[in-house]
XYZ file of C-alpha atoms in Angstrom:
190
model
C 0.211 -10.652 74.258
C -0.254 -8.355 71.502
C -2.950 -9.639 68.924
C -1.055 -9.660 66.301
C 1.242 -11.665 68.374
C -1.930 -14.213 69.439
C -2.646 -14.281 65.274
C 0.656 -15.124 64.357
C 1.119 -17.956 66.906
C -2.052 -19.861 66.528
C -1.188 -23.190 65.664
C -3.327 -26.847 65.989
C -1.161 -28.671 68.861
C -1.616 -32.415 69.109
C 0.918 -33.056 72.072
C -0.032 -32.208 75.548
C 1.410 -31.935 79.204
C -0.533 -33.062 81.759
C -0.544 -30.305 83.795
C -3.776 -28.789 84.275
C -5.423 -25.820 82.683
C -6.102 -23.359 85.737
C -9.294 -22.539 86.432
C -8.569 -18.898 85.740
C -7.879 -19.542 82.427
C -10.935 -21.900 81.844
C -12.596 -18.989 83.066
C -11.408 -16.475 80.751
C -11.708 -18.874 77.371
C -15.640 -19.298 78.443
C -15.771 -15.724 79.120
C -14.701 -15.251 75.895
C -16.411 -17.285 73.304
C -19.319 -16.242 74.801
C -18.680 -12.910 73.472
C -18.395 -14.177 69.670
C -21.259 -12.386 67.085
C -24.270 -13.895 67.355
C -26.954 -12.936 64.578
C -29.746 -11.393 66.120
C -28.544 -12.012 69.324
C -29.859 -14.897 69.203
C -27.053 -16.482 71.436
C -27.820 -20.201 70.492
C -24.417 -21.418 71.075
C -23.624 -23.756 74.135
C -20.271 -24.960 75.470
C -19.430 -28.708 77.080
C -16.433 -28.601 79.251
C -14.870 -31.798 80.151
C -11.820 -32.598 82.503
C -10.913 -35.127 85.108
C -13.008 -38.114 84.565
C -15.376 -37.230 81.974
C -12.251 -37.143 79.658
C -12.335 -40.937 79.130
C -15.915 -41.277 78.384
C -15.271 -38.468 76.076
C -12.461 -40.461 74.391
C -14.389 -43.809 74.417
C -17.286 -42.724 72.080
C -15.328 -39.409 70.178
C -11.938 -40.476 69.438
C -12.086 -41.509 65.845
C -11.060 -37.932 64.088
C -7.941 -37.144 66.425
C -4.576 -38.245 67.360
C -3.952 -40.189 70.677
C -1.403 -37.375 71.736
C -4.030 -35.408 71.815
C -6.233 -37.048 74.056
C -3.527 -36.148 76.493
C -4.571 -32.703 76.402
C -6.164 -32.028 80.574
C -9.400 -29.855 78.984
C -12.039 -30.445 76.208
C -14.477 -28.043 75.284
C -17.299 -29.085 72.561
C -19.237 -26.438 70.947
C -22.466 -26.709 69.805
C -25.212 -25.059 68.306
C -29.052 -24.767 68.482
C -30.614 -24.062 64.842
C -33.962 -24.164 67.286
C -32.433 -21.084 68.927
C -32.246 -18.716 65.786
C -35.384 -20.121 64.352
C -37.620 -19.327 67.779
C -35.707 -15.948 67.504
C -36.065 -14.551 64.232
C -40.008 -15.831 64.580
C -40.057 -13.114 67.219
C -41.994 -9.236 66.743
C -38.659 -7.775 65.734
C -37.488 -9.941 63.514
C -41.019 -11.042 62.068
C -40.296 -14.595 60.402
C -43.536 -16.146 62.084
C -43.427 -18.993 59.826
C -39.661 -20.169 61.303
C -38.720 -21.062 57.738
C -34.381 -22.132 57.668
C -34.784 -21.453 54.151
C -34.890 -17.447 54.739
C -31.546 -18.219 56.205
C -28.210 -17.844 53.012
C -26.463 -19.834 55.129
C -26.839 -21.699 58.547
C -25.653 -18.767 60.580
C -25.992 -20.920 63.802
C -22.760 -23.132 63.196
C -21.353 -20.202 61.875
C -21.630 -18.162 64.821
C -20.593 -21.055 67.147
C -17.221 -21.490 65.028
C -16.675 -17.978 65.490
C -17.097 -18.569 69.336
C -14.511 -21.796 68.572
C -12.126 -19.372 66.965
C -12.178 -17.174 70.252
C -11.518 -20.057 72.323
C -8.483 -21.070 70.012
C -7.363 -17.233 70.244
C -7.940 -16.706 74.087
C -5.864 -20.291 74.603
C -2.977 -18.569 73.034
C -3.422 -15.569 74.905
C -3.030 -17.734 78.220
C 0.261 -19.467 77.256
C -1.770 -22.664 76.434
C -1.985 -24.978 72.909
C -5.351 -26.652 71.623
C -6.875 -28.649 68.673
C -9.446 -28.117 67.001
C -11.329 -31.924 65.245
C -14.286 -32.955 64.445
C -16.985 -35.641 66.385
C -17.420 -37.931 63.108
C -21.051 -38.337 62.871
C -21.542 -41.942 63.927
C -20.278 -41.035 67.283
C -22.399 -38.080 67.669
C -25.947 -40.042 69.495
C -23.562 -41.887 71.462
C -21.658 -38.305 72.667
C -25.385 -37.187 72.765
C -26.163 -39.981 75.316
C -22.914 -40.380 77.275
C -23.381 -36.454 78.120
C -26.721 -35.988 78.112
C -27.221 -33.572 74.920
C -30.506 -32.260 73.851
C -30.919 -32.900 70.457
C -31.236 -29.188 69.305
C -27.901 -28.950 69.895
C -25.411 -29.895 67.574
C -21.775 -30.495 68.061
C -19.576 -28.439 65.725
C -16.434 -30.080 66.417
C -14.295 -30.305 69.974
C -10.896 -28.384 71.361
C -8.683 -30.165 73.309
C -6.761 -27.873 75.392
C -3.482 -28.259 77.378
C 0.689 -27.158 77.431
C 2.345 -27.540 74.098
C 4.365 -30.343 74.638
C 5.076 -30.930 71.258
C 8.813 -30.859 70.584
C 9.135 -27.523 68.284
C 6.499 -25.341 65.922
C 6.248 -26.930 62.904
C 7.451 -24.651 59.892
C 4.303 -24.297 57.899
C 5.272 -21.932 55.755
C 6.311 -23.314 52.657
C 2.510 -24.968 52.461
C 0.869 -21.592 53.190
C -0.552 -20.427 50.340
C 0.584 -16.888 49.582
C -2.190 -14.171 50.178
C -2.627 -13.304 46.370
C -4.221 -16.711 46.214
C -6.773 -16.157 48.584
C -7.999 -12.856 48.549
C -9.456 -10.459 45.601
C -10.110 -7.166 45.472
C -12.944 -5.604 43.269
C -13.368 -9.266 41.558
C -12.276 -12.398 41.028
């Protein structure tokens, strides 16, 4: 598919098949958000996938913040991030922030750079023919995800993408609640 063509398609899907994602694909949508920017290379992004059986332990402690259609979907990969990572490497020679300090940081780049790595996940599903959803682990469930999957605690959950065949019945027409591109970008100034 043409990127454009991946862009323009890109749509949250809540309705799955239950045919399975092939390996192939699984393959390629790791491959790729493993590729995402990463700021000093730090690379402190880490991926649980989930299929088969863990799906329903899943579900029982991180269901809250998405539809039951889409806990249909046959795949569910949860990003997460290690602040711990970027910290241990920007307190390296090259970088030279000995002191580990988050507050030299404007922003926390290390969820940042793991929902750029969810972004190429949603991107590469496209690509392979496939629909996902992105949602978020509401944080009451989080220790309980932490302990049903065994989690270090450096690493923090970003959200999850459920990932299957669009089975919903057509695209929804979003357009008319888009807002127009003159509302959301400036050039020069505000």
């Amino acid at each position: 598919m043409e990127f454009q063509d991946v862009v323009r398609h890109r749509h949250m899907v809540r309705t799955f098949t239950s045919e399975p994602v092939p390996q192939a694909s699984v393959d390629r949508i790791l491959g790729n958000a493993v590729r995402g920017p990463s700021a000093g290379f730090s690379q402190g992004q880490a991926f649980l996938v989930l299929s088969g059986g863990d799906l329903p332990k899943f579900w029982a402690v991180a269901s809250e913040a998405v539809s039951a259609s889409a806990q249909t979907a046959p795949l569910l990969i949860v990003p997460m991030s290690s602040k711990r990572v970027y910290l241990d490497r920007y307190a390296q020679p090259d970088k030279g922030w000995t002191d580990r300090d988050e507050a030299r940081w404007p922003v926390p780049f290390w969820h940042i750079d793991t929902g750029m790595a969810a972004l190429l996940i949603l991107l590469t599903v496209v690509d392979e023919g496939l629909g996902a959803v992105y949602f978020g682990i509401v944080p009451e469930a989080v220790p309980e995800f932490r302990a049903a999957f065994g989690v270090p605690d450096d690493y923090e959950p970003i959200g999850a993408i459920a990932i299957g065949y669009d089975a919903e019945p057509a695209p929804r027409d979003l357009r008319s609640r888009r807002r127009s591109s003159g509302e959301m970008i400036r050039f020069g100034r505000w």
